[in-house]
mmCIF file of N, CA and C in Angstrom:
data_model
loop_
_atom_site.group_PDB
_atom_site.id
_atom_site.type_symbol
_atom_site.label_atom_id
_atom_site.label_comp_id
_atom_site.label_asym_id
_atom_site.label_seq_id
_atom_site.Cartn_x
_atom_site.Cartn_y
_atom_site.Cartn_z
ATOM 1 N N MET A 3 20.910 -30.993 46.131
ATOM 2 C CA MET A 3 20.655 -31.081 47.540
ATOM 3 C C MET A 3 21.403 -32.290 48.083
ATOM 4 N N GLU A 4 22.182 -32.082 49.091
ATOM 5 C CA GLU A 4 22.945 -33.162 49.710
ATOM 6 C C GLU A 4 22.435 -33.445 51.103
ATOM 7 N N CYS A 5 22.389 -34.685 51.425
ATOM 8 C CA CYS A 5 22.056 -35.097 52.774
ATOM 9 C C CYS A 5 23.368 -35.440 53.483
ATOM 10 N N PRO A 6 23.572 -34.927 54.651
ATOM 11 C CA PRO A 6 24.871 -35.118 55.295
ATOM 12 C C PRO A 6 25.183 -36.566 55.667
ATOM 13 N N ASN A 7 24.188 -37.398 55.875
ATOM 14 C CA ASN A 7 24.436 -38.779 56.304
ATOM 15 C C ASN A 7 24.466 -39.779 55.159
ATOM 16 N N ASP A 8 24.213 -39.321 53.932
ATOM 17 C CA ASP A 8 24.219 -40.233 52.789
ATOM 18 C C ASP A 8 25.641 -40.511 52.338
ATOM 19 N N GLU A 9 25.867 -41.766 51.982
ATOM 20 C CA GLU A 9 27.168 -42.122 51.429
ATOM 21 C C GLU A 9 27.220 -41.674 49.975
ATOM 22 N N PRO A 10 28.393 -41.352 49.466
ATOM 23 C CA PRO A 10 28.483 -40.940 48.060
ATOM 24 C C PRO A 10 28.127 -42.095 47.131
ATOM 25 N N PHE A 11 27.534 -41.746 46.005
ATOM 26 C CA PHE A 11 27.111 -42.757 45.043
ATOM 27 C C PHE A 11 28.317 -43.430 44.402
ATOM 28 N N PHE A 12 29.329 -42.647 44.059
ATOM 29 C CA PHE A 12 30.564 -43.171 43.481
ATOM 30 C C PHE A 12 31.735 -42.798 44.362
ATOM 31 N N ASP A 13 32.634 -43.717 44.541
ATOM 32 C CA ASP A 13 33.913 -43.424 45.183
ATOM 33 C C ASP A 13 34.921 -43.253 44.054
ATOM 34 N N PHE A 14 35.224 -41.997 43.728
ATOM 35 C CA PHE A 14 36.070 -41.725 42.575
ATOM 36 C C PHE A 14 37.524 -42.151 42.771
ATOM 37 N N ASN A 15 37.873 -42.566 43.951
ATOM 38 C CA ASN A 15 39.226 -43.057 44.194
ATOM 39 C C ASN A 15 39.344 -44.568 44.001
ATOM 40 N N ALA A 16 38.216 -45.243 43.894
ATOM 41 C CA ALA A 16 38.224 -46.706 43.737
ATOM 42 C C ALA A 16 38.569 -47.074 42.296
ATOM 43 N N ASN A 17 39.343 -48.125 42.147
ATOM 44 C CA ASN A 17 39.737 -48.579 40.815
ATOM 45 C C ASN A 17 38.548 -49.057 39.989
ATOM 46 N N SER A 18 37.578 -49.685 40.642
ATOM 47 C CA SER A 18 36.414 -50.180 39.908
ATOM 48 C C SER A 18 35.596 -49.017 39.334
ATOM 49 N N THR A 19 35.492 -47.922 40.077
ATOM 50 C CA THR A 19 34.766 -46.752 39.581
ATOM 51 C C THR A 19 35.500 -46.137 38.405
ATOM 52 N N ARG A 20 36.799 -46.029 38.505
ATOM 53 C CA ARG A 20 37.587 -45.468 37.401
ATOM 54 C C ARG A 20 37.475 -46.348 36.151
ATOM 55 N N ALA A 21 37.522 -47.664 36.341
ATOM 56 C CA ALA A 21 37.397 -48.576 35.202
ATOM 57 C C ALA A 21 36.019 -48.445 34.562
ATOM 58 N N PHE A 22 34.981 -48.333 35.380
ATOM 59 C CA PHE A 22 33.615 -48.177 34.873
ATOM 60 C C PHE A 22 33.482 -46.885 34.084
ATOM 61 N N LEU A 23 33.992 -45.790 34.618
ATOM 62 C CA LEU A 23 33.901 -44.503 33.931
ATOM 63 C C LEU A 23 34.724 -44.501 32.644
ATOM 64 N N ASN A 24 35.862 -45.168 32.644
ATOM 65 C CA ASN A 24 36.650 -45.285 31.409
ATOM 66 C C ASN A 24 35.912 -46.093 30.356
ATOM 67 N N THR A 25 35.220 -47.142 30.785
ATOM 68 C CA THR A 25 34.426 -47.943 29.855
ATOM 69 C C THR A 25 33.294 -47.111 29.262
ATOM 70 N N LEU A 26 32.628 -46.312 30.094
ATOM 71 C CA LEU A 26 31.560 -45.439 29.593
ATOM 72 C C LEU A 26 32.102 -44.406 28.611
ATOM 73 N N GLU A 27 33.246 -43.871 28.893
ATOM 74 C CA GLU A 27 33.855 -42.877 28.005
ATOM 75 C C GLU A 27 34.229 -43.506 26.663
ATOM 76 N N THR A 28 34.773 -44.707 26.685
ATOM 77 C CA THR A 28 35.113 -45.415 25.450
ATOM 78 C C THR A 28 33.861 -45.709 24.635
ATOM 79 N N PHE A 29 32.801 -46.154 25.313
ATOM 80 C CA PHE A 29 31.541 -46.425 24.626
ATOM 81 C C PHE A 29 30.975 -45.155 24.002
ATOM 82 N N ALA A 30 31.031 -44.037 24.731
ATOM 83 C CA ALA A 30 30.511 -42.772 24.217
ATOM 84 C C ALA A 30 31.262 -42.333 22.960
ATOM 85 N N LYS A 31 32.566 -42.511 22.939
ATOM 86 C CA LYS A 31 33.350 -42.147 21.757
ATOM 87 C C LYS A 31 32.995 -43.024 20.562
ATOM 88 N N PHE A 32 32.711 -44.286 20.811
ATOM 89 C CA PHE A 32 32.327 -45.193 19.732
ATOM 90 C C PHE A 32 30.914 -44.912 19.235
ATOM 91 N N TYR A 33 29.987 -44.664 20.155
ATOM 92 C CA TYR A 33 28.573 -44.572 19.813
ATOM 93 C C TYR A 33 28.173 -43.207 19.260
ATOM 94 N N GLN A 34 28.829 -42.152 19.656
ATOM 95 C CA GLN A 34 28.422 -40.801 19.267
ATOM 96 C C GLN A 34 28.324 -40.611 17.753
ATOM 97 N N PRO A 35 29.292 -41.070 16.960
ATOM 98 C CA PRO A 35 29.167 -40.853 15.507
ATOM 99 C C PRO A 35 28.005 -41.596 14.850
ATOM 100 N N ILE A 36 27.565 -42.713 15.408
ATOM 101 C CA ILE A 36 26.504 -43.492 14.774
ATOM 102 C C ILE A 36 25.139 -43.292 15.421
ATOM 103 N N HIS A 37 25.078 -42.508 16.492
ATOM 104 C CA HIS A 37 23.822 -42.309 17.220
ATOM 105 C C HIS A 37 22.724 -41.732 16.327
ATOM 106 N N GLY A 38 23.039 -40.702 15.571
ATOM 107 C CA GLY A 38 22.028 -40.059 14.732
ATOM 108 C C GLY A 38 21.448 -40.990 13.694
ATOM 109 N N ILE A 39 22.305 -41.763 13.052
ATOM 110 C CA ILE A 39 21.841 -42.687 12.009
ATOM 111 C C ILE A 39 20.960 -43.777 12.612
ATOM 112 N N ILE A 40 21.385 -44.336 13.732
ATOM 113 C CA ILE A 40 20.589 -45.380 14.393
ATOM 114 C C ILE A 40 19.226 -44.835 14.799
ATOM 115 N N CYS A 41 19.204 -43.621 15.341
ATOM 116 C CA CYS A 41 17.927 -43.029 15.773
ATOM 117 C C CYS A 41 16.983 -42.780 14.606
ATOM 118 N N VAL A 42 17.513 -42.360 13.466
ATOM 119 C CA VAL A 42 16.661 -42.138 12.296
ATOM 120 C C VAL A 42 15.989 -43.445 11.887
ATOM 121 N N PHE A 43 16.758 -44.522 11.820
ATOM 122 C CA PHE A 43 16.167 -45.801 11.430
ATOM 123 C C PHE A 43 15.178 -46.320 12.480
ATOM 124 N N LEU A 44 15.499 -46.168 13.757
ATOM 125 C CA LEU A 44 14.566 -46.615 14.800
ATOM 126 C C LEU A 44 13.278 -45.803 14.781
ATOM 127 N N CYS A 45 13.385 -44.496 14.579
ATOM 128 C CA CYS A 45 12.179 -43.661 14.523
ATOM 129 C C CYS A 45 11.339 -43.993 13.296
ATOM 130 N N ALA A 46 11.988 -44.210 12.156
ATOM 131 C CA ALA A 46 11.237 -44.572 10.953
ATOM 132 C C ALA A 46 10.527 -45.910 11.147
ATOM 133 N N PHE A 47 11.227 -46.878 11.736
ATOM 134 C CA PHE A 47 10.609 -48.180 12.012
ATOM 135 C C PHE A 47 9.444 -48.020 12.999
ATOM 136 N N GLY A 48 9.632 -47.225 14.040
ATOM 137 C CA GLY A 48 8.576 -47.008 15.028
ATOM 138 C C GLY A 48 7.370 -46.308 14.435
ATOM 139 N N LEU A 49 7.607 -45.326 13.575
ATOM 140 C CA LEU A 49 6.487 -44.635 12.925
ATOM 141 C C LEU A 49 5.697 -45.594 12.041
ATOM 142 N N LEU A 50 6.408 -46.428 11.317
ATOM 143 C CA LEU A 50 5.743 -47.391 10.437
ATOM 144 C C LEU A 50 4.931 -48.413 11.242
ATOM 145 N N THR A 51 5.533 -48.978 12.282
ATOM 146 C CA THR A 51 4.815 -49.997 13.049
ATOM 147 C C THR A 51 3.646 -49.401 13.826
ATOM 148 N N ASN A 52 3.791 -48.192 14.339
ATOM 149 C CA ASN A 52 2.667 -47.564 15.032
ATOM 150 C C ASN A 52 1.551 -47.208 14.059
ATOM 151 N N ALA A 53 1.892 -46.845 12.822
ATOM 152 C CA ALA A 53 0.852 -46.591 11.826
ATOM 153 C C ALA A 53 0.064 -47.867 11.542
ATOM 154 N N VAL A 54 0.759 -48.995 11.480
ATOM 155 C CA VAL A 54 0.066 -50.273 11.282
ATOM 156 C C VAL A 54 -0.835 -50.581 12.484
ATOM 157 N N HIS A 55 -0.310 -50.353 13.687
ATOM 158 C CA HIS A 55 -1.129 -50.584 14.889
ATOM 159 C C HIS A 55 -2.376 -49.713 14.882
ATOM 160 N N ILE A 56 -2.220 -48.464 14.520
ATOM 161 C CA ILE A 56 -3.378 -47.559 14.481
ATOM 162 C C ILE A 56 -4.380 -48.038 13.441
ATOM 163 N N ALA A 57 -3.886 -48.445 12.263
ATOM 164 C CA ALA A 57 -4.788 -48.918 11.206
ATOM 165 C C ALA A 57 -5.553 -50.163 11.637
ATOM 166 N N VAL A 58 -4.883 -51.080 12.310
ATOM 167 C CA VAL A 58 -5.540 -52.325 12.725
ATOM 168 C C VAL A 58 -6.481 -52.072 13.897
ATOM 169 N N LEU A 59 -6.012 -51.334 14.894
ATOM 170 C CA LEU A 59 -6.821 -51.160 16.106
ATOM 171 C C LEU A 59 -7.987 -50.184 15.929
ATOM 172 N N SER A 60 -7.999 -49.417 14.857
ATOM 173 C CA SER A 60 -9.106 -48.474 14.662
ATOM 174 C C SER A 60 -10.197 -49.032 13.753
ATOM 175 N N ARG A 61 -10.102 -50.293 13.404
ATOM 176 C CA ARG A 61 -11.184 -50.927 12.646
ATOM 177 C C ARG A 61 -12.433 -50.993 13.524
ATOM 178 N N PRO A 62 -13.605 -50.947 12.917
ATOM 179 C CA PRO A 62 -14.834 -50.941 13.714
ATOM 180 C C PRO A 62 -14.967 -52.113 14.685
ATOM 181 N N SER A 63 -14.558 -53.300 14.257
ATOM 182 C CA SER A 63 -14.695 -54.455 15.148
ATOM 183 C C SER A 63 -13.701 -54.382 16.314
ATOM 184 N N MET A 64 -12.580 -53.702 16.133
ATOM 185 C CA MET A 64 -11.570 -53.592 17.183
ATOM 186 C C MET A 64 -11.867 -52.441 18.147
ATOM 187 N N ARG A 65 -12.622 -51.458 17.679
ATOM 188 C CA ARG A 65 -12.918 -50.304 18.533
ATOM 189 C C ARG A 65 -13.916 -50.611 19.640
ATOM 190 N N ALA A 66 -14.496 -51.785 19.612
ATOM 191 C CA ALA A 66 -15.497 -52.136 20.621
ATOM 192 C C ALA A 66 -14.862 -52.368 21.988
ATOM 193 N N SER A 67 -13.587 -52.677 22.010
ATOM 194 C CA SER A 67 -12.906 -52.960 23.272
ATOM 195 C C SER A 67 -12.215 -51.697 23.799
ATOM 196 N N ALA A 68 -12.357 -51.457 25.082
ATOM 197 C CA ALA A 68 -11.707 -50.296 25.699
ATOM 198 C C ALA A 68 -10.187 -50.431 25.681
ATOM 199 N N VAL A 69 -9.706 -51.646 25.796
ATOM 200 C CA VAL A 69 -8.258 -51.872 25.762
ATOM 201 C C VAL A 69 -7.693 -51.495 24.399
ATOM 202 N N ASN A 70 -8.397 -51.875 23.345
ATOM 203 C CA ASN A 70 -7.935 -51.529 22.002
ATOM 204 C C ASN A 70 -7.960 -50.018 21.772
ATOM 205 N N CYS A 71 -8.943 -49.341 22.314
ATOM 206 C CA CYS A 71 -8.980 -47.875 22.212
ATOM 207 C C CYS A 71 -7.806 -47.259 22.955
ATOM 208 N N LEU A 72 -7.478 -47.815 24.091
ATOM 209 C CA LEU A 72 -6.328 -47.319 24.852
ATOM 210 C C LEU A 72 -5.021 -47.587 24.102
ATOM 211 N N LEU A 73 -4.883 -48.759 23.510
ATOM 212 C CA LEU A 73 -3.696 -49.075 22.724
ATOM 213 C C LEU A 73 -3.568 -48.163 21.506
ATOM 214 N N THR A 74 -4.691 -47.810 20.903
ATOM 215 C CA THR A 74 -4.661 -46.869 19.787
ATOM 216 C C THR A 74 -4.180 -45.505 20.250
ATOM 217 N N ALA A 75 -4.649 -45.066 21.407
ATOM 218 C CA ALA A 75 -4.195 -43.782 21.944
ATOM 219 C C ALA A 75 -2.699 -43.801 22.251
ATOM 220 N N VAL A 76 -2.207 -44.906 22.769
ATOM 221 C CA VAL A 76 -0.768 -45.033 23.038
ATOM 222 C C VAL A 76 0.015 -44.971 21.727
ATOM 223 N N ALA A 77 -0.472 -45.634 20.698
ATOM 224 C CA ALA A 77 0.212 -45.617 19.402
ATOM 225 C C ALA A 77 0.223 -44.207 18.810
ATOM 226 N N VAL A 78 -0.866 -43.480 18.961
ATOM 227 C CA VAL A 78 -0.914 -42.103 18.467
ATOM 228 C C VAL A 78 0.089 -41.235 19.219
ATOM 229 N N CYS A 79 0.177 -41.392 20.522
ATOM 230 C CA CYS A 79 1.157 -40.638 21.310
ATOM 231 C C CYS A 79 2.582 -41.023 20.924
ATOM 232 N N ASP A 80 2.818 -42.293 20.664
ATOM 233 C CA ASP A 80 4.140 -42.740 20.215
ATOM 234 C C ASP A 80 4.507 -42.116 18.876
ATOM 235 N N VAL A 81 3.547 -42.007 17.986
ATOM 236 C CA VAL A 81 3.811 -41.380 16.689
ATOM 237 C C VAL A 81 4.233 -39.926 16.894
ATOM 238 N N GLY A 82 3.541 -39.218 17.776
ATOM 239 C CA GLY A 82 3.916 -37.827 18.052
ATOM 240 C C GLY A 82 5.304 -37.713 18.652
ATOM 241 N N THR A 83 5.613 -38.590 19.589
ATOM 242 C CA THR A 83 6.933 -38.560 20.226
ATOM 243 C C THR A 83 8.030 -38.882 19.227
ATOM 244 N N MET A 84 7.837 -39.931 18.443
ATOM 245 C CA MET A 84 8.868 -40.321 17.482
ATOM 246 C C MET A 84 9.031 -39.302 16.372
ATOM 247 N N ALA A 85 7.935 -38.720 15.930
ATOM 248 C CA ALA A 85 8.028 -37.710 14.873
ATOM 249 C C ALA A 85 8.791 -36.486 15.369
ATOM 250 N N SER A 86 8.506 -36.053 16.596
ATOM 251 C CA SER A 86 9.218 -34.880 17.118
ATOM 252 C C SER A 86 10.691 -35.188 17.356
ATOM 253 N N TYR A 87 11.001 -36.409 17.816
ATOM 254 C CA TYR A 87 12.398 -36.770 18.017
ATOM 255 C C TYR A 87 13.113 -36.926 16.679
ATOM 256 N N LEU A 88 12.422 -37.409 15.664
ATOM 257 C CA LEU A 88 13.010 -37.526 14.338
ATOM 258 C C LEU A 88 13.374 -36.150 13.790
ATOM 259 N N VAL A 89 12.485 -35.177 13.968
ATOM 260 C CA VAL A 89 12.789 -33.803 13.538
ATOM 261 C C VAL A 89 14.003 -33.272 14.289
ATOM 262 N N TYR A 90 14.050 -33.507 15.586
ATOM 263 C CA TYR A 90 15.192 -33.052 16.396
ATOM 264 C C TYR A 90 16.494 -33.693 15.917
ATOM 265 N N ILE A 91 16.493 -35.005 15.731
ATOM 266 C CA ILE A 91 17.713 -35.718 15.339
ATOM 267 C C ILE A 91 18.193 -35.244 13.971
ATOM 268 N N VAL A 92 17.279 -35.119 13.029
ATOM 269 C CA VAL A 92 17.688 -34.704 11.690
ATOM 270 C C VAL A 92 18.226 -33.281 11.719
ATOM 271 N N HIS A 93 17.559 -32.398 12.433
ATOM 272 C CA HIS A 93 17.971 -30.996 12.424
ATOM 273 C C HIS A 93 19.236 -30.745 13.242
ATOM 274 N N PHE A 94 19.304 -31.264 14.446
ATOM 275 C CA PHE A 94 20.393 -30.901 15.347
ATOM 276 C C PHE A 94 21.554 -31.886 15.375
ATOM 277 N N VAL A 95 21.374 -33.106 14.875
ATOM 278 C CA VAL A 95 22.463 -34.082 14.913
ATOM 279 C C VAL A 95 22.978 -34.375 13.509
ATOM 280 N N ILE A 96 22.087 -34.772 12.612
ATOM 281 C CA ILE A 96 22.512 -35.153 11.272
ATOM 282 C C ILE A 96 23.002 -33.936 10.487
ATOM 283 N N ARG A 97 22.208 -32.876 10.441
ATOM 284 C CA ARG A 97 22.603 -31.695 9.664
ATOM 285 C C ARG A 97 23.784 -30.972 10.287
ATOM 286 N N LYS A 98 23.937 -31.068 11.589
ATOM 287 C CA LYS A 98 25.064 -30.427 12.260
ATOM 288 C C LYS A 98 26.381 -31.066 11.817
ATOM 289 N N ARG A 99 26.367 -32.385 11.632
ATOM 290 C CA ARG A 99 27.568 -33.083 11.195
ATOM 291 C C ARG A 99 27.847 -32.872 9.723
ATOM 292 N N GLY A 100 26.851 -32.466 8.968
ATOM 293 C CA GLY A 100 27.040 -32.246 7.545
ATOM 294 C C GLY A 100 26.746 -33.459 6.685
ATOM 295 N N ASP A 101 26.107 -34.480 7.262
ATOM 296 C CA ASP A 101 25.739 -35.646 6.461
ATOM 297 C C ASP A 101 24.624 -35.265 5.495
ATOM 298 N N THR A 102 24.694 -35.763 4.307
ATOM 299 C CA THR A 102 23.633 -35.517 3.343
ATOM 300 C C THR A 102 22.936 -36.821 3.047
ATOM 301 N N TRP A 103 21.647 -36.732 2.793
ATOM 302 C CA TRP A 103 20.861 -37.934 2.513
ATOM 303 C C TRP A 103 20.429 -37.905 1.095
#
């Protein structure tokens, strides 16, 4: 949806815009091959740290606080998100490239 009075977000004729887009393209070429590996390690680290948070915050003395219960729920949701993203990355990025572990 376009608004007729809005200015364009990028002026594709400007040198600064072209330089910015070239920088993004160069970064994408550099980062794409290592993205899957970095994500696997970040997800594994996140799963481990959230498991520790859940173990600590679900102790009986910690469950007395509503804030700690909320933090435990956030950690559980983070575990679900990271686990599903880990499955996605391994299946569609790592295995697609043919990397073996």
